[in-house]
Tab-separated table of C-alpha atoms and ligand atoms in Angstrom:
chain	number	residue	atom	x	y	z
A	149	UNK	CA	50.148	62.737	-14.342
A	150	UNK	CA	52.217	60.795	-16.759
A	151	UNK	CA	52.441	56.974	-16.159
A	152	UNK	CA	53.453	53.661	-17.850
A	153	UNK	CA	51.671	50.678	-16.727
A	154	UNK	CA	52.035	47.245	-18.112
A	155	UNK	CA	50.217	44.007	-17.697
A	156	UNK	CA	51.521	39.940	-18.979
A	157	UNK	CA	51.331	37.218	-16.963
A	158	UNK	CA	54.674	36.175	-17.217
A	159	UNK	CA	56.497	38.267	-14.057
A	160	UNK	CA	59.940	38.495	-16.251
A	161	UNK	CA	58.092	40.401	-18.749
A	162	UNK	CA	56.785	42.748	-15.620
A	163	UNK	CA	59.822	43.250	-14.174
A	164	UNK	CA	61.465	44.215	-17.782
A	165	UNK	CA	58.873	47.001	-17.252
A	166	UNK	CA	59.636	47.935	-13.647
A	167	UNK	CA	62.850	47.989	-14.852
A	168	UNK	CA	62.460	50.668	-17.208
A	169	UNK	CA	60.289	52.719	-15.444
A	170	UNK	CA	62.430	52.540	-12.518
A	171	UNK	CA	65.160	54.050	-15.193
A	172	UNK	CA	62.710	57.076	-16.313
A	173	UNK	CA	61.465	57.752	-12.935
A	174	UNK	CA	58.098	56.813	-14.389
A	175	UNK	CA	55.006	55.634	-12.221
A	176	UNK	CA	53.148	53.050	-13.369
A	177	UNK	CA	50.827	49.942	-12.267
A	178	UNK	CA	52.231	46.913	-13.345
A	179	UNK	CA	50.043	43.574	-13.052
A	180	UNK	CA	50.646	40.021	-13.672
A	181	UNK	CA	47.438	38.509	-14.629
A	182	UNK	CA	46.353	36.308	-17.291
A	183	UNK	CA	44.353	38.263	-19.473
A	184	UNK	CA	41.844	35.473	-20.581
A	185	UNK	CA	40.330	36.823	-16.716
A	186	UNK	CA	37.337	38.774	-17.969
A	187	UNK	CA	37.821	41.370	-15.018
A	188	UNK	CA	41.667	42.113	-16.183
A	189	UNK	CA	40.522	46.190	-17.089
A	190	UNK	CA	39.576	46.660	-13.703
A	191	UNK	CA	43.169	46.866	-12.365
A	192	UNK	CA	43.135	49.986	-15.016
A	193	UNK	CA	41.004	52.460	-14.196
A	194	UNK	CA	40.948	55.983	-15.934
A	195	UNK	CA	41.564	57.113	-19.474
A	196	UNK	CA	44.492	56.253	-21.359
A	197	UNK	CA	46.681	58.038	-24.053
A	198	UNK	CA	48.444	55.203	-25.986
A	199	UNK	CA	47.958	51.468	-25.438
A	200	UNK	CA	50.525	48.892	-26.933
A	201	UNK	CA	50.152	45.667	-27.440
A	202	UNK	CA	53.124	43.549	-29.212
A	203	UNK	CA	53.086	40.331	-30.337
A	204	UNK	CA	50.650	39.143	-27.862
A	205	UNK	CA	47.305	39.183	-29.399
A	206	UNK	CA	48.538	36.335	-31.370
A	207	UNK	CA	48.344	33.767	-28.868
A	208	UNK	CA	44.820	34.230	-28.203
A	209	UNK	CA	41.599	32.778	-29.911
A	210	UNK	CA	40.168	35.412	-32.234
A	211	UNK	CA	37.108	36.099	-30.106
A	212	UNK	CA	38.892	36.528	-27.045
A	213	UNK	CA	41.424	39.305	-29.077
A	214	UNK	CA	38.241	41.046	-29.901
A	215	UNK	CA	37.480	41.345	-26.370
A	216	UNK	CA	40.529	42.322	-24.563
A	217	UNK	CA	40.810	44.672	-27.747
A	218	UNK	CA	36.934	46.198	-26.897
A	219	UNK	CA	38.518	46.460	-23.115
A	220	UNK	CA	40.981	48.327	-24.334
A	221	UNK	CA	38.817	50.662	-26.493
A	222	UNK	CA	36.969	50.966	-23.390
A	223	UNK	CA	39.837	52.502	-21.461
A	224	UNK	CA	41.370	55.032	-23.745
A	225	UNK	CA	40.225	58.672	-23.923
A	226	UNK	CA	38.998	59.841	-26.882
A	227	UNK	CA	41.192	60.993	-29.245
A	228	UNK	CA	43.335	57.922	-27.439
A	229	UNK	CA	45.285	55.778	-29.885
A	230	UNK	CA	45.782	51.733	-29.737
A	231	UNK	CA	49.050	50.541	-31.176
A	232	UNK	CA	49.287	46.991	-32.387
A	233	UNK	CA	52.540	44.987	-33.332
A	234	UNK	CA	51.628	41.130	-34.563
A	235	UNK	CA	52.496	38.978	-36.956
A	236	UNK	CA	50.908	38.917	-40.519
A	237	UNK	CA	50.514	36.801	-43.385
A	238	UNK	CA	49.350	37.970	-46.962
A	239	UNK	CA	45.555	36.624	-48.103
A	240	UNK	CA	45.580	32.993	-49.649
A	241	UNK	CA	45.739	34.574	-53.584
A	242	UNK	CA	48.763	36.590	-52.508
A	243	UNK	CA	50.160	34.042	-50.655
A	244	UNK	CA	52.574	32.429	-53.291
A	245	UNK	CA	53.977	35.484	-54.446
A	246	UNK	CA	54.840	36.905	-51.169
A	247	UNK	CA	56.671	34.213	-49.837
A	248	UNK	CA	58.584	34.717	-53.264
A	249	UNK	CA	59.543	38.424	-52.266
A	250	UNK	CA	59.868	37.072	-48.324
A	251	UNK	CA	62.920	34.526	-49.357
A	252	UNK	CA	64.733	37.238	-50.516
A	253	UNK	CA	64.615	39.151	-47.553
A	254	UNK	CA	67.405	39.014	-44.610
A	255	UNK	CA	65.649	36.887	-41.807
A	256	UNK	CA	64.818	38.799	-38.874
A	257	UNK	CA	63.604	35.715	-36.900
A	258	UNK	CA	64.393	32.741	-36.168
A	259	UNK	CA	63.264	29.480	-34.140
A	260	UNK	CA	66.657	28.362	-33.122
A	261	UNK	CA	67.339	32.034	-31.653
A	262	UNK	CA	64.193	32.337	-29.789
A	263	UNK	CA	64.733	29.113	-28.520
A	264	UNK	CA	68.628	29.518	-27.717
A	265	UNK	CA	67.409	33.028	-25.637
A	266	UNK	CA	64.580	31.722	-23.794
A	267	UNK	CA	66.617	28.447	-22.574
A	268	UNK	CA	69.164	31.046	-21.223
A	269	UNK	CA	66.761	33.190	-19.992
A	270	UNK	CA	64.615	29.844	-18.531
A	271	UNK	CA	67.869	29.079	-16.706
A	272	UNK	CA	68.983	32.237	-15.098
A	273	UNK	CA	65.041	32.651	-14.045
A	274	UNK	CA	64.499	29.059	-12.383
A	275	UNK	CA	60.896	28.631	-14.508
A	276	UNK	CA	60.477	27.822	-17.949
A	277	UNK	CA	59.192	31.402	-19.532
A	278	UNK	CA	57.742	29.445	-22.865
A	279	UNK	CA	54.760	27.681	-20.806
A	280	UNK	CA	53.014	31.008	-19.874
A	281	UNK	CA	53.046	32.108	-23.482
A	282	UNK	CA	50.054	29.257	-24.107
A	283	UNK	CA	49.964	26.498	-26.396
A	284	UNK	CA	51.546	26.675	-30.144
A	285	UNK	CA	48.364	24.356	-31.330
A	286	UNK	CA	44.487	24.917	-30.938
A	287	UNK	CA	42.135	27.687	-31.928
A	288	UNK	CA	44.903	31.224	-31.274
A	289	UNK	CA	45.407	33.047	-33.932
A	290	UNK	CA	48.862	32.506	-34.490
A	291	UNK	CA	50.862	33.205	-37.643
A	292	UNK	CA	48.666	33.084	-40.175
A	293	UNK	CA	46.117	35.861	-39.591
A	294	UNK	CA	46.273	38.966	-42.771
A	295	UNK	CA	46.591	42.652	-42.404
A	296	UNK	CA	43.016	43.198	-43.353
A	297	UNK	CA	42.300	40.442	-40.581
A	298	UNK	CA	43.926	42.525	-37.785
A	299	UNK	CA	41.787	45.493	-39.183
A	300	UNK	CA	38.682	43.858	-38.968
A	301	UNK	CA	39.140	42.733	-35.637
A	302	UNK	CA	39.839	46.572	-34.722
A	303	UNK	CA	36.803	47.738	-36.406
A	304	UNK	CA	34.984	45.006	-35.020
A	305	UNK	CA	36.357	46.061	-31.240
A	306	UNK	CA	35.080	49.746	-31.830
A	307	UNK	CA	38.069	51.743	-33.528
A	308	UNK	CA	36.929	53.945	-36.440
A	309	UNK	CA	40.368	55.268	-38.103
A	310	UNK	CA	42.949	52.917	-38.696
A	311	UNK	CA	46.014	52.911	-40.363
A	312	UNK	CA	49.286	50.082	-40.821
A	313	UNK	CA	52.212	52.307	-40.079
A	314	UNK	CA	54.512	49.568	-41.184
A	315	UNK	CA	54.811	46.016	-42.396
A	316	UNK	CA	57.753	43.913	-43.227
A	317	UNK	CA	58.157	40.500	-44.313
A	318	UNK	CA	57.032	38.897	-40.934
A	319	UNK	CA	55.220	41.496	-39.329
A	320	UNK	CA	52.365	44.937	-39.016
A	321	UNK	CA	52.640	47.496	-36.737
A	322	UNK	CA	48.865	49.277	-36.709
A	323	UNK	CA	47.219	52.097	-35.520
A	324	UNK	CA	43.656	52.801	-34.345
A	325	UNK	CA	42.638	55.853	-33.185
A	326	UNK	CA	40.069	56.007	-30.821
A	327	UNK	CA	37.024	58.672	-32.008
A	328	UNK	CA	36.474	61.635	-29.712
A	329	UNK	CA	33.126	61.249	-30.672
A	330	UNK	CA	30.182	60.477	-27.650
A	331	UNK	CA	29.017	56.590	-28.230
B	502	LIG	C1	56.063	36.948	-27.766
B	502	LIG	S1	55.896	37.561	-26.134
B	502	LIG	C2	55.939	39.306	-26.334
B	502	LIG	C3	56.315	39.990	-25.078
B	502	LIG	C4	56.450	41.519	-25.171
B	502	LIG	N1	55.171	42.108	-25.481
B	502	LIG	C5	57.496	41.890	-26.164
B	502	LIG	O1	57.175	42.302	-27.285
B	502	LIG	O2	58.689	41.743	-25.850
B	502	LIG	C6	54.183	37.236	-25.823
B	502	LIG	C7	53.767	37.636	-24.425
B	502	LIG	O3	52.369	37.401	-24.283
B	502	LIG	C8	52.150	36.970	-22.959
B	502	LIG	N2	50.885	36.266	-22.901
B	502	LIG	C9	50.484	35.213	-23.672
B	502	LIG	N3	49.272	34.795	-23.297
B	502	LIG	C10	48.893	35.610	-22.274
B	502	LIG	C11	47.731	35.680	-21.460
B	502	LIG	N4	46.727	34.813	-21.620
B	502	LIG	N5	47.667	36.630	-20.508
B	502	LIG	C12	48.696	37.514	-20.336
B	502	LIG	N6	49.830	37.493	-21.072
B	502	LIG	C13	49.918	36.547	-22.026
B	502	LIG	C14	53.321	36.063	-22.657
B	502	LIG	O4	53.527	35.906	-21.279
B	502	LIG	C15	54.468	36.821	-23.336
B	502	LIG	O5	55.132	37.679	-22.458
């Protein structure tokens, strides 16, 4: 049976996705949990199709992605395909150059937007959205981790072909295909 489920542990982010499956007539199990709890999988039992994750990863400490990621390998079918959207930043030697190309490109984000959209959306929710996203400072990856970076923490996490579908300025959008091969 088709389904959409979705997992964050901020409950506006849930209810976006009640929301919309609610609109498709779409089943789903939808969970608001902080996924640092090792046992988070286990409200996700069978075999997936596609699992998304974007612009979450980021916040969390490399060894921890590698985790949730390996949870998620766990819980696809074969043949299953994990579909990553984080930020990216080019390798130290490339890094000057880039940011050449990068000025000249329209801005898709900015601070002072995400911050004038959450304070709306803080007010009109009663709770301030931006402390469940986790701390800006300390060992996540954050901003600064490369293309090849987010590959190697696929590999590393069990995914054999990989691919970046698209990458802009700010961003990657990867794919990892799950091998229908027995482990
Ligand atoms: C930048 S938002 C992206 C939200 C959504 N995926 C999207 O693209 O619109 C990052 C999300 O990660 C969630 N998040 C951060 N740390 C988390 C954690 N430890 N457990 C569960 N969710 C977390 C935040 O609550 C937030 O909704």
């Amino acid at each position: 049976m088709e389904a959409r489920s979705c997992i964050d542990r901020d409950p506006f982010l849930t209810s976006i996705c009640r929301a919309v499956n609610q609109r498709d007539r779409m089943p789903g199990t939808l969970v608001v949990r902080d996924l640092n709890d090792a046992g988070w999988i286990d409200e996700f039992p069978g075999h997936y199709d596609v699992v998304a994750a974007v612009n979450a990863l980021h916040w969390f400490e490399a060894g921890r992605a590698t985790k949730v990621v390996e949870d998620v390998h766990g819980a696809l079918r074969g043949g299953g395909i994990f579909l990553l959207a984080e930020p990216a930043h080019p390798e130290r030697p490339f890094a000057a150059g880039f940011e050449e190309w990068k000025a000249r490109q329209p801005p898709r984000y900015a601070r002072e937007n995400w911050e004038r959209f959450w304070s709306r959306a803080n007010a009109l929710l009663g709770y301030d959205h931006t402390t469940l996203l986790g701390s800006r400072d300390g060992n996540r990856i954050g901003d600064d981790m490369s293309v090849a970076g987010w590959i190697r923490l696929l590999d590393q996490a069990g995914f054999g072909v990989i691919d970046v579908l698209l990458r802009d300025a700010d961003q990657v959008v990867i794919a990892a295909l799950k091998s229908n091969d027995p482990e």
